[in-house]
mmCIF file of C-alpha atoms in Angstrom:
data_model
loop_
_atom_site.group_PDB
_atom_site.id
_atom_site.type_symbol
_atom_site.label_atom_id
_atom_site.label_comp_id
_atom_site.label_asym_id
_atom_site.label_seq_id
_atom_site.Cartn_x
_atom_site.Cartn_y
_atom_site.Cartn_z
ATOM 1 C CA MET A 1 -0.188 0.365 0.317
ATOM 2 C CA LEU A 2 2.685 2.416 0.994
ATOM 3 C CA LEU A 3 5.013 1.339 -2.123
ATOM 4 C CA ASN A 4 2.139 2.121 -4.184
ATOM 5 C CA TYR A 5 1.418 5.612 -2.481
ATOM 6 C CA VAL A 6 5.223 6.289 -3.046
ATOM 7 C CA ARG A 7 4.454 5.170 -6.748
ATOM 8 C CA PHE A 8 1.377 7.288 -7.599
ATOM 9 C CA ASN A 9 2.923 10.599 -5.642
ATOM 10 C CA PHE A 10 5.863 10.224 -7.861
ATOM 11 C CA PHE A 11 3.614 10.109 -11.034
ATOM 12 C CA ILE A 12 1.463 13.150 -9.824
ATOM 13 C CA LYS A 13 4.872 15.392 -9.011
ATOM 14 C CA ARG A 14 5.973 14.855 -12.377
ATOM 15 C CA ILE A 15 2.872 15.530 -14.003
ATOM 16 C CA PHE A 16 2.993 18.692 -12.864
ATOM 17 C CA LYS A 17 6.519 19.685 -13.229
ATOM 18 C CA ARG A 18 5.554 18.688 -17.031
ATOM 19 C CA MET A 19 2.609 20.985 -16.897
ATOM 20 C CA ARG A 20 4.649 23.843 -15.385
ATOM 21 C CA PHE A 21 7.092 23.607 -17.870
ATOM 22 C CA PHE A 22 4.157 23.558 -20.569
ATOM 23 C CA LEU A 23 2.778 26.145 -19.076
ATOM 24 C CA PHE A 24 6.309 28.192 -19.219
ATOM 25 C CA LEU A 25 6.676 27.659 -22.613
ATOM 26 C CA PHE A 26 3.481 28.875 -23.552
ATOM 27 C CA LEU A 27 3.123 31.615 -21.869
ATOM 28 C CA SER A 28 7.033 32.800 -23.106
ATOM 29 C CA LEU A 29 5.292 32.269 -26.779
ATOM 30 C CA TYR A 30 2.336 33.977 -26.063
ATOM 31 C CA ILE A 31 4.509 37.352 -24.296
ATOM 32 C CA GLU A 32 6.969 36.812 -27.478
ATOM 33 C CA SER A 33 4.284 36.527 -30.374
ATOM 34 C CA ASN A 34 1.648 39.407 -28.285
ATOM 35 C CA ILE A 35 4.657 42.143 -27.588
ATOM 36 C CA THR A 36 2.065 44.735 -27.363
ATOM 37 C CA GLU A 37 0.113 42.934 -23.906
ATOM 38 C CA ARG A 38 3.359 43.532 -21.989
ATOM 39 C CA ASP A 39 3.203 46.187 -19.373
ATOM 40 C CA ASP A 40 6.221 48.162 -20.253
ATOM 41 C CA VAL A 41 5.220 48.016 -24.066
ATOM 42 C CA LYS A 42 2.155 49.610 -23.758
ATOM 43 C CA GLU A 43 3.575 52.517 -21.216
ATOM 44 C CA PHE A 44 5.751 52.930 -24.168
ATOM 45 C CA ILE A 45 2.846 52.990 -26.542
ATOM 46 C CA LYS A 46 1.065 55.785 -24.749
ATOM 47 C CA PHE A 47 4.600 57.669 -24.734
ATOM 48 C CA ALA A 48 5.271 57.474 -28.342
ATOM 49 C CA ILE A 49 1.538 58.896 -29.389
ATOM 50 C CA SER A 50 1.786 61.660 -26.833
ATOM 51 C CA ASN A 51 5.746 62.853 -28.187
ATOM 52 C CA SER A 52 4.914 62.608 -31.940
ATOM 53 C CA ASP A 53 2.402 62.528 -34.483
ATOM 54 C CA LEU A 54 1.959 59.019 -34.902
ATOM 55 C CA ASP A 55 -1.282 57.552 -34.321
ATOM 56 C CA ARG A 56 -2.253 54.646 -32.149
ATOM 57 C CA ASP A 57 -2.572 52.476 -34.920
ATOM 58 C CA GLU A 58 0.780 53.780 -36.429
ATOM 59 C CA VAL A 59 3.399 52.872 -33.469
ATOM 60 C CA LEU A 60 1.424 49.470 -32.811
ATOM 61 C CA ALA A 61 1.555 48.204 -36.341
ATOM 62 C CA PHE A 62 5.385 49.429 -35.928
ATOM 63 C CA ILE A 63 6.038 47.617 -32.958
ATOM 64 C CA LYS A 64 4.142 44.465 -33.160
ATOM 65 C CA ASP A 65 6.807 43.009 -35.333
ATOM 66 C CA ALA A 66 9.405 43.136 -32.642
ATOM 67 C CA LYS A 67 11.687 40.699 -30.949
ATOM 68 C CA PRO A 68 14.447 41.154 -28.500
ATOM 69 C CA SER A 69 17.133 39.819 -29.671
ATOM 70 C CA LYS A 70 19.612 37.571 -27.458
ATOM 71 C CA LYS A 71 22.461 38.027 -30.446
ATOM 72 C CA ALA A 72 22.513 41.836 -29.785
ATOM 73 C CA VAL A 73 22.737 41.415 -25.914
ATOM 74 C CA VAL A 74 25.708 39.576 -26.571
ATOM 75 C CA LEU A 75 27.259 41.649 -28.363
ATOM 76 C CA LYS A 76 27.061 44.414 -26.480
ATOM 77 C CA ASN A 77 28.823 42.889 -23.596
ATOM 78 C CA ASN A 78 31.614 42.194 -25.872
ATOM 79 C CA GLN A 79 32.199 45.394 -27.596
ATOM 80 C CA PRO A 80 35.963 45.493 -29.302
ATOM 81 C CA GLU A 81 35.887 49.205 -27.941
ATOM 82 C CA VAL A 82 35.727 47.874 -24.158
ATOM 83 C CA LYS A 83 37.079 44.467 -24.007
ATOM 84 C CA ALA A 84 39.983 44.301 -27.018
ATOM 85 C CA THR A 85 43.515 45.253 -26.623
ATOM 86 C CA TRP A 86 44.209 48.723 -28.297
ATOM 87 C CA ASP A 87 46.925 46.626 -30.570
ATOM 88 C CA SER A 88 44.157 43.767 -31.737
ATOM 89 C CA TYR A 89 41.306 46.775 -31.820
ATOM 90 C CA ARG A 90 43.726 48.662 -34.317
ATOM 91 C CA SER A 91 45.250 46.061 -36.208
ATOM 92 C CA THR A 92 41.419 45.370 -38.227
ATOM 93 C CA ARG A 93 40.545 49.601 -38.347
ATOM 94 C CA VAL A 94 43.871 50.346 -39.639
ATOM 95 C CA SER A 95 45.052 47.594 -41.776
ATOM 96 C CA ALA A 96 46.606 47.636 -45.268
ATOM 97 C CA THR A 97 43.410 46.465 -46.804
ATOM 98 C CA ARG A 98 41.341 48.719 -45.172
ATOM 99 C CA ILE A 99 43.840 51.819 -45.955
ATOM 100 C CA ILE A 100 43.973 50.665 -49.681
ATOM 101 C CA ASN A 101 40.098 50.559 -49.710
ATOM 102 C CA GLY A 102 39.713 54.106 -48.373
ATOM 103 C CA LEU A 103 41.710 55.158 -50.983
ATOM 104 C CA LYS A 104 39.970 53.265 -53.792
ATOM 105 C CA PHE A 105 36.658 55.019 -52.276
ATOM 106 C CA LEU A 106 37.988 58.498 -51.892
ATOM 107 C CA LEU A 107 39.233 58.173 -55.592
ATOM 108 C CA ASP A 108 35.832 56.772 -56.715
ATOM 109 C CA HIS A 109 34.019 59.780 -54.440
ATOM 110 C CA LYS A 110 36.912 62.415 -55.001
ATOM 111 C CA ILE A 111 34.711 65.558 -56.376
ATOM 112 C CA LEU A 112 31.791 64.903 -53.932
ATOM 113 C CA LEU A 113 33.888 64.524 -51.345
ATOM 114 C CA GLU A 114 35.783 67.950 -51.680
ATOM 115 C CA ASN A 115 32.208 69.549 -52.473
ATOM 116 C CA VAL A 116 31.642 68.039 -49.186
ATOM 117 C CA GLU A 117 34.444 69.588 -47.129
ATOM 118 C CA LYS A 118 34.197 72.869 -49.110
ATOM 119 C CA ASP A 119 30.805 72.765 -48.012
ATOM 120 C CA PHE A 120 31.392 71.804 -44.142
ATOM 121 C CA GLY A 121 34.892 72.552 -43.596
ATOM 122 C CA VAL A 122 35.342 68.965 -42.562
ATOM 123 C CA SER A 123 38.525 66.802 -43.849
ATOM 124 C CA LYS A 124 37.400 64.883 -46.467
ATOM 125 C CA PHE A 125 39.926 61.803 -45.000
ATOM 126 C CA TYR A 126 38.266 61.974 -42.008
ATOM 127 C CA ILE A 127 34.915 61.555 -43.167
ATOM 128 C CA VAL A 128 36.425 58.605 -45.326
ATOM 129 C CA SER A 129 37.993 56.795 -42.459
ATOM 130 C CA ILE A 130 34.876 57.265 -40.481
ATOM 131 C CA ILE A 131 32.647 55.051 -43.387
ATOM 132 C CA GLY A 132 35.292 53.059 -43.616
ATOM 133 C CA ILE A 133 35.178 51.936 -39.957
ATOM 134 C CA GLU A 134 31.649 52.022 -39.183
ATOM 135 C CA THR A 135 30.683 50.341 -42.965
ATOM 136 C CA ASN A 136 33.769 49.373 -44.674
ATOM 137 C CA TYR A 137 33.412 51.771 -46.817
ATOM 138 C CA GLY A 138 29.311 51.006 -47.799
ATOM 139 C CA ARG A 139 30.242 47.358 -47.884
ATOM 140 C CA ASN A 140 28.456 46.441 -44.564
ATOM 141 C CA TYR A 141 25.315 47.557 -42.936
ATOM 142 C CA GLY A 142 24.987 44.956 -40.469
ATOM 143 C CA SER A 143 23.172 42.159 -40.238
ATOM 144 C CA PHE A 144 20.441 43.486 -37.847
ATOM 145 C CA ASN A 145 17.163 44.954 -38.468
ATOM 146 C CA PRO A 146 16.911 48.167 -36.115
ATOM 147 C CA LEU A 147 13.088 47.448 -35.297
ATOM 148 C CA ASP A 148 14.537 44.078 -33.201
ATOM 149 C CA ALA A 149 17.641 45.820 -32.457
ATOM 150 C CA ILE A 150 16.328 48.720 -30.389
ATOM 151 C CA PHE A 151 13.671 47.383 -29.089
ATOM 152 C CA THR A 152 16.284 44.794 -27.067
ATOM 153 C CA ARG A 153 18.341 47.834 -25.964
ATOM 154 C CA ALA A 154 14.545 49.903 -24.934
ATOM 155 C CA PHE A 155 13.235 46.929 -23.182
ATOM 156 C CA ASP A 156 15.912 44.511 -22.184
ATOM 157 C CA PRO A 157 16.486 45.849 -19.845
ATOM 158 C CA LYS A 158 14.880 49.215 -19.773
ATOM 159 C CA SER A 159 16.128 52.443 -21.141
ATOM 160 C CA LYS A 160 14.152 55.498 -21.535
ATOM 161 C CA TYR A 161 17.019 56.715 -24.172
ATOM 162 C CA TRP A 162 16.294 53.945 -26.198
ATOM 163 C CA GLN A 163 12.651 53.805 -25.986
ATOM 164 C CA ASN A 164 13.802 57.277 -26.965
ATOM 165 C CA GLU A 165 15.362 56.181 -29.895
ATOM 166 C CA LEU A 166 12.843 53.558 -30.809
ATOM 167 C CA LEU A 167 10.035 55.943 -30.869
ATOM 168 C CA GLU A 168 12.608 58.852 -33.371
ATOM 169 C CA LEU A 169 13.374 54.903 -35.852
ATOM 170 C CA PHE A 170 9.273 54.796 -35.915
ATOM 171 C CA LYS A 171 8.934 58.649 -37.253
ATOM 172 C CA ILE A 172 11.550 57.955 -39.819
ATOM 173 C CA ALA A 173 9.565 54.710 -40.795
ATOM 174 C CA LYS A 174 6.675 57.141 -41.005
ATOM 175 C CA ARG A 175 8.248 59.882 -43.050
ATOM 176 C CA TYR A 176 9.619 57.961 -45.318
ATOM 177 C CA ASN A 177 7.334 54.841 -45.819
ATOM 178 C CA LEU A 178 9.014 52.503 -44.340
ATOM 179 C CA GLN A 179 8.889 48.990 -42.700
ATOM 180 C CA PRO A 180 11.640 49.148 -39.529
ATOM 181 C CA LYS A 181 11.607 44.963 -40.199
ATOM 182 C CA ASN A 182 12.222 45.428 -43.399
ATOM 183 C CA MET A 183 15.506 47.954 -43.127
ATOM 184 C CA ARG A 184 19.242 46.603 -42.155
ATOM 185 C CA SER A 185 21.383 47.939 -38.929
ATOM 186 C CA SER A 186 23.772 47.397 -36.825
ATOM 187 C CA TRP A 187 23.091 45.713 -33.399
ATOM 188 C CA SER A 188 22.296 48.990 -31.864
ATOM 189 C CA GLY A 189 20.387 50.008 -34.354
ATOM 190 C CA ALA A 190 23.028 52.333 -36.432
ATOM 191 C CA MET A 191 21.968 52.683 -39.952
ATOM 192 C CA GLY A 192 23.286 53.588 -43.278
ATOM 193 C CA LEU A 193 26.677 54.740 -44.692
ATOM 194 C CA GLY A 194 28.420 56.185 -41.511
ATOM 195 C CA GLN A 195 25.302 54.642 -39.195
ATOM 196 C CA PHE A 196 23.993 56.782 -37.302
ATOM 197 C CA ILE A 197 21.216 55.788 -34.675
ATOM 198 C CA PRO A 198 17.678 56.922 -35.152
ATOM 199 C CA SER A 199 17.551 60.604 -33.641
ATOM 200 C CA SER A 200 21.082 61.165 -35.220
ATOM 201 C CA TYR A 201 19.789 60.517 -38.726
ATOM 202 C CA ASN A 202 16.936 62.989 -37.645
ATOM 203 C CA SER A 203 19.014 65.946 -36.144
ATOM 204 C CA TYR A 204 22.010 65.501 -38.667
ATOM 205 C CA GLY A 205 21.116 63.254 -41.672
ATOM 206 C CA VAL A 206 21.154 65.853 -45.008
ATOM 207 C CA ASP A 207 19.438 65.956 -47.984
ATOM 208 C CA TYR A 208 22.568 66.608 -50.309
ATOM 209 C CA ASN A 209 21.160 65.763 -53.521
ATOM 210 C CA TYR A 210 18.069 68.111 -52.847
ATOM 211 C CA ASP A 211 15.594 64.949 -53.911
ATOM 212 C CA GLY A 212 13.182 65.615 -50.768
ATOM 213 C CA VAL A 213 14.819 62.629 -48.612
ATOM 214 C CA VAL A 214 17.965 61.961 -46.487
ATOM 215 C CA ASP A 215 18.900 58.555 -47.608
ATOM 216 C CA LEU A 216 21.163 57.501 -45.462
ATOM 217 C CA MET A 217 21.062 54.022 -47.090
ATOM 218 C CA ASP A 218 21.518 54.343 -50.463
ATOM 219 C CA SER A 219 22.539 57.667 -51.569
ATOM 220 C CA ARG A 220 26.316 58.018 -50.915
ATOM 221 C CA GLU A 221 25.607 62.110 -51.559
ATOM 222 C CA ASP A 222 23.592 61.745 -48.369
ATOM 223 C CA GLY A 223 25.410 59.708 -46.549
ATOM 224 C CA ILE A 224 28.798 61.240 -47.060
ATOM 225 C CA ALA A 225 27.342 64.671 -46.575
ATOM 226 C CA SER A 226 25.588 63.671 -42.866
ATOM 227 C CA VAL A 227 28.384 62.752 -42.014
ATOM 228 C CA ALA A 228 30.097 65.942 -42.431
ATOM 229 C CA ASN A 229 27.248 66.987 -41.061
ATOM 230 C CA TYR A 230 27.336 65.405 -37.343
ATOM 231 C CA LEU A 231 31.507 66.328 -37.137
ATOM 232 C CA LYS A 232 30.733 70.296 -37.869
ATOM 233 C CA VAL A 233 27.960 70.622 -35.250
ATOM 234 C CA HIS A 234 29.626 68.816 -32.748
ATOM 235 C CA GLY A 235 32.561 71.654 -33.014
ATOM 236 C CA TRP A 236 34.889 70.264 -35.900
ATOM 237 C CA ILE A 237 37.770 72.839 -37.062
ATOM 238 C CA ASN A 238 39.562 71.640 -40.243
ATOM 239 C CA ASP A 239 43.109 72.103 -40.081
ATOM 240 C CA ALA A 240 43.340 72.287 -35.988
ATOM 241 C CA LEU A 241 44.713 69.439 -34.680
ATOM 242 C CA THR A 242 43.156 66.358 -33.940
ATOM 243 C CA VAL A 243 45.979 64.225 -32.346
ATOM 244 C CA GLU A 244 49.888 64.406 -32.191
ATOM 245 C CA GLU A 245 52.134 61.643 -31.137
ATOM 246 C CA VAL A 246 54.839 62.932 -28.965
ATOM 247 C CA GLU A 247 58.050 61.084 -27.740
ATOM 248 C CA ILE A 248 58.245 59.732 -24.197
ATOM 249 C CA GLU A 249 61.249 58.963 -21.353
ATOM 250 C CA ASN A 250 62.495 55.550 -21.670
ATOM 251 C CA ARG A 251 61.474 54.680 -18.634
ATOM 252 C CA ILE A 252 58.169 54.181 -19.509
ATOM 253 C CA SER A 253 58.654 53.513 -23.389
ATOM 254 C CA SER A 254 58.259 49.693 -23.089
ATOM 255 C CA LEU A 255 55.167 49.361 -20.814
ATOM 256 C CA SER A 256 53.389 46.301 -21.310
ATOM 257 C CA GLU A 257 49.481 47.072 -21.493
ATOM 258 C CA PHE A 258 48.610 45.570 -18.443
ATOM 259 C CA GLN A 259 51.513 48.044 -17.075
ATOM 260 C CA ILE A 260 49.660 50.973 -18.430
ATOM 261 C CA ASP A 261 46.363 50.028 -16.568
ATOM 262 C CA GLU A 262 48.343 49.439 -13.839
ATOM 263 C CA LEU A 263 50.035 53.443 -13.783
ATOM 264 C CA VAL A 264 48.942 55.127 -11.123
ATOM 265 C CA LEU A 265 48.474 59.240 -11.896
ATOM 266 C CA PRO A 266 46.648 62.156 -10.918
ATOM 267 C CA TYR A 267 44.527 62.043 -13.798
ATOM 268 C CA ARG A 268 42.904 59.405 -16.017
ATOM 269 C CA ILE A 269 44.808 58.340 -18.833
ATOM 270 C CA ASN A 270 43.125 56.809 -22.387
ATOM 271 C CA ASN A 271 39.933 58.679 -21.179
ATOM 272 C CA PHE A 272 38.223 61.109 -23.407
ATOM 273 C CA ARG A 273 36.718 62.974 -20.144
ATOM 274 C CA THR A 274 40.120 64.089 -19.234
ATOM 275 C CA LYS A 275 40.825 67.508 -20.518
ATOM 276 C CA ILE A 276 44.139 68.870 -19.153
ATOM 277 C CA SER A 277 46.986 71.244 -20.007
ATOM 278 C CA ALA A 278 50.445 69.946 -21.623
ATOM 279 C CA ASP A 279 51.898 71.048 -18.154
ATOM 280 C CA GLU A 280 49.283 69.247 -15.937
ATOM 281 C CA ILE A 281 50.679 66.159 -17.857
ATOM 282 C CA LYS A 282 53.736 66.756 -17.507
ATOM 283 C CA LYS A 283 53.921 67.556 -13.896
ATOM 284 C CA GLY A 284 51.351 64.240 -13.453
ATOM 285 C CA GLY A 285 54.732 61.951 -14.472
ATOM 286 C CA LEU A 286 54.517 61.606 -18.076
ATOM 287 C CA LYS A 287 57.226 63.784 -19.703
ATOM 288 C CA PHE A 288 57.962 65.137 -22.970
ATOM 289 C CA ASN A 289 59.744 68.506 -24.910
ATOM 290 C CA GLU A 290 56.831 69.901 -27.098
ATOM 291 C CA ASN A 291 54.844 72.283 -25.456
ATOM 292 C CA PHE A 292 50.805 72.582 -26.706
ATOM 293 C CA SER A 293 48.013 75.208 -25.629
ATOM 294 C CA GLY A 294 44.529 73.702 -24.955
ATOM 295 C CA LYS A 295 43.301 71.116 -23.422
ATOM 296 C CA ILE A 296 44.521 67.708 -24.190
ATOM 297 C CA THR A 297 43.671 63.965 -23.695
ATOM 298 C CA PRO A 298 46.709 62.162 -22.796
ATOM 299 C CA LEU A 299 46.639 58.450 -24.735
ATOM 300 C CA LEU A 300 48.963 56.162 -23.351
ATOM 301 C CA MET A 301 49.040 52.868 -25.607
ATOM 302 C CA HIS A 302 50.764 49.805 -26.079
ATOM 303 C CA GLN A 303 51.053 50.018 -30.024
ATOM 304 C CA LYS A 304 53.785 47.541 -31.547
ATOM 305 C CA GLY A 305 55.752 46.411 -29.197
ATOM 306 C CA LYS A 306 56.434 50.003 -27.603
ATOM 307 C CA THR A 307 54.318 52.363 -25.348
ATOM 308 C CA ARG A 308 53.319 55.101 -27.563
ATOM 309 C CA LEU A 309 51.558 58.798 -25.892
ATOM 310 C CA PHE A 310 49.576 60.323 -28.510
ATOM 311 C CA LEU A 311 47.852 64.287 -27.433
ATOM 312 C CA GLY A 312 43.993 64.213 -27.681
ATOM 313 C CA PHE A 313 42.731 67.745 -29.069
ATOM 314 C CA ASP A 314 39.211 69.225 -29.723
ATOM 315 C CA ASN A 315 38.574 67.332 -33.158
ATOM 316 C CA PHE A 316 39.898 64.103 -31.263
ATOM 317 C CA ARG A 317 36.833 64.771 -28.586
ATOM 318 C CA VAL A 318 34.548 65.673 -31.712
ATOM 319 C CA ILE A 319 35.067 62.331 -33.114
ATOM 320 C CA THR A 320 34.383 60.639 -29.291
ATOM 321 C CA LYS A 321 30.706 62.269 -29.540
ATOM 322 C CA TYR A 322 30.453 59.880 -32.638
ATOM 323 C CA ASN A 323 31.243 56.314 -30.713
ATOM 324 C CA ARG A 324 32.106 57.562 -26.727
ATOM 325 C CA SER A 325 35.446 55.731 -27.459
ATOM 326 C CA SER A 326 38.992 56.803 -26.734
ATOM 327 C CA LYS A 327 40.364 53.920 -28.818
ATOM 328 C CA TYR A 328 37.532 54.502 -31.612
ATOM 329 C CA ALA A 329 38.866 58.333 -32.202
ATOM 330 C CA LEU A 330 42.160 57.191 -32.466
ATOM 331 C CA ALA A 331 41.684 54.489 -34.648
ATOM 332 C CA VAL A 332 39.997 57.131 -36.849
ATOM 333 C CA HIS A 333 42.331 59.627 -36.717
ATOM 334 C CA GLN A 334 45.686 57.036 -37.424
ATOM 335 C CA LEU A 335 43.695 55.628 -40.384
ATOM 336 C CA ALA A 336 42.809 59.092 -42.040
ATOM 337 C CA GLU A 337 46.560 59.624 -41.920
ATOM 338 C CA GLU A 338 47.109 56.670 -43.629
ATOM 339 C CA ILE A 339 44.648 57.020 -46.478
ATOM 340 C CA GLU A 340 46.205 60.932 -46.824
ATOM 341 C CA LYS A 341 49.606 59.074 -47.283
ATOM 342 C CA LYS A 342 48.293 57.269 -49.974
ATOM 343 C CA TYR A 343 46.119 59.717 -51.291
ATOM 344 C CA TYR A 344 49.146 62.488 -51.660
ATOM 345 C CA GLU A 345 51.659 59.650 -53.258
ATOM 346 C CA THR A 346 48.891 58.858 -55.181
ATOM 347 C CA ILE A 347 48.304 62.454 -57.149
#
């Protein structure tokens, strides 16, 4: 009798365990297929309607097909700007192939780039460099769609900043009669030749070919001019210093990346938020002979087996508005320099 009871009890527990599993599976599928039933999404829909000219049906039509992307989360948590060493990061962004392809892109669009440089006051070499790093000169716009990518950042976990980006995406979709699910973007929802997130698309995108559409996907004119406009609006000054490399004392000229990270200085190195004078840098422990005016961001990098000191100026920090990373801005500068060298060797 006791044995039968034990068997019966075990049988009932197994049934309930399976029921819980299938209930969880059902609820997961239901929530995924009924994204608009989520409380946080309902709250966003109200926000979108009250902060745009979109009506409820339009917002629902755009958001109903959104699906969180696990791959986008993985990429967000493994960004090379954070994870990679400078040598590793630089090797893929300032490679010989990228330099040659940058020269080709420049020559293919020479007249357009010179016109943009004249109209916006931004160096064509830096425009090309940013496009090269962002999309490999238009070869790679990303393997995501901006709806799923931005939805993931907006709700997993909840972020007001990215919910606003989702609304900006819907504004673009309505204005140009597009379907966000069918558009291409990076894992973070950046789109087009220069990889603009939706708010940047709406704020800095330029209709440079005057066809009535800001088209950062298919128009080279709009894409190139929009990159220039972004830099101009954020304070770029042509012919001003961007980055200068200076010789440093032998005692720190062969530090490893780990040793650089362990350096104790009265200011933060390799951080674009650091803005100090040349004298402050020297007094703090990084000695060099040159004198510079203005605020400087000190960058101490292990590059090709040697410790190198780069000084970032206002234009350097303008580039960090595009991507908030010192590695990114330094790579843009170095790629621009290499493309410029090749250009003047060619003409």
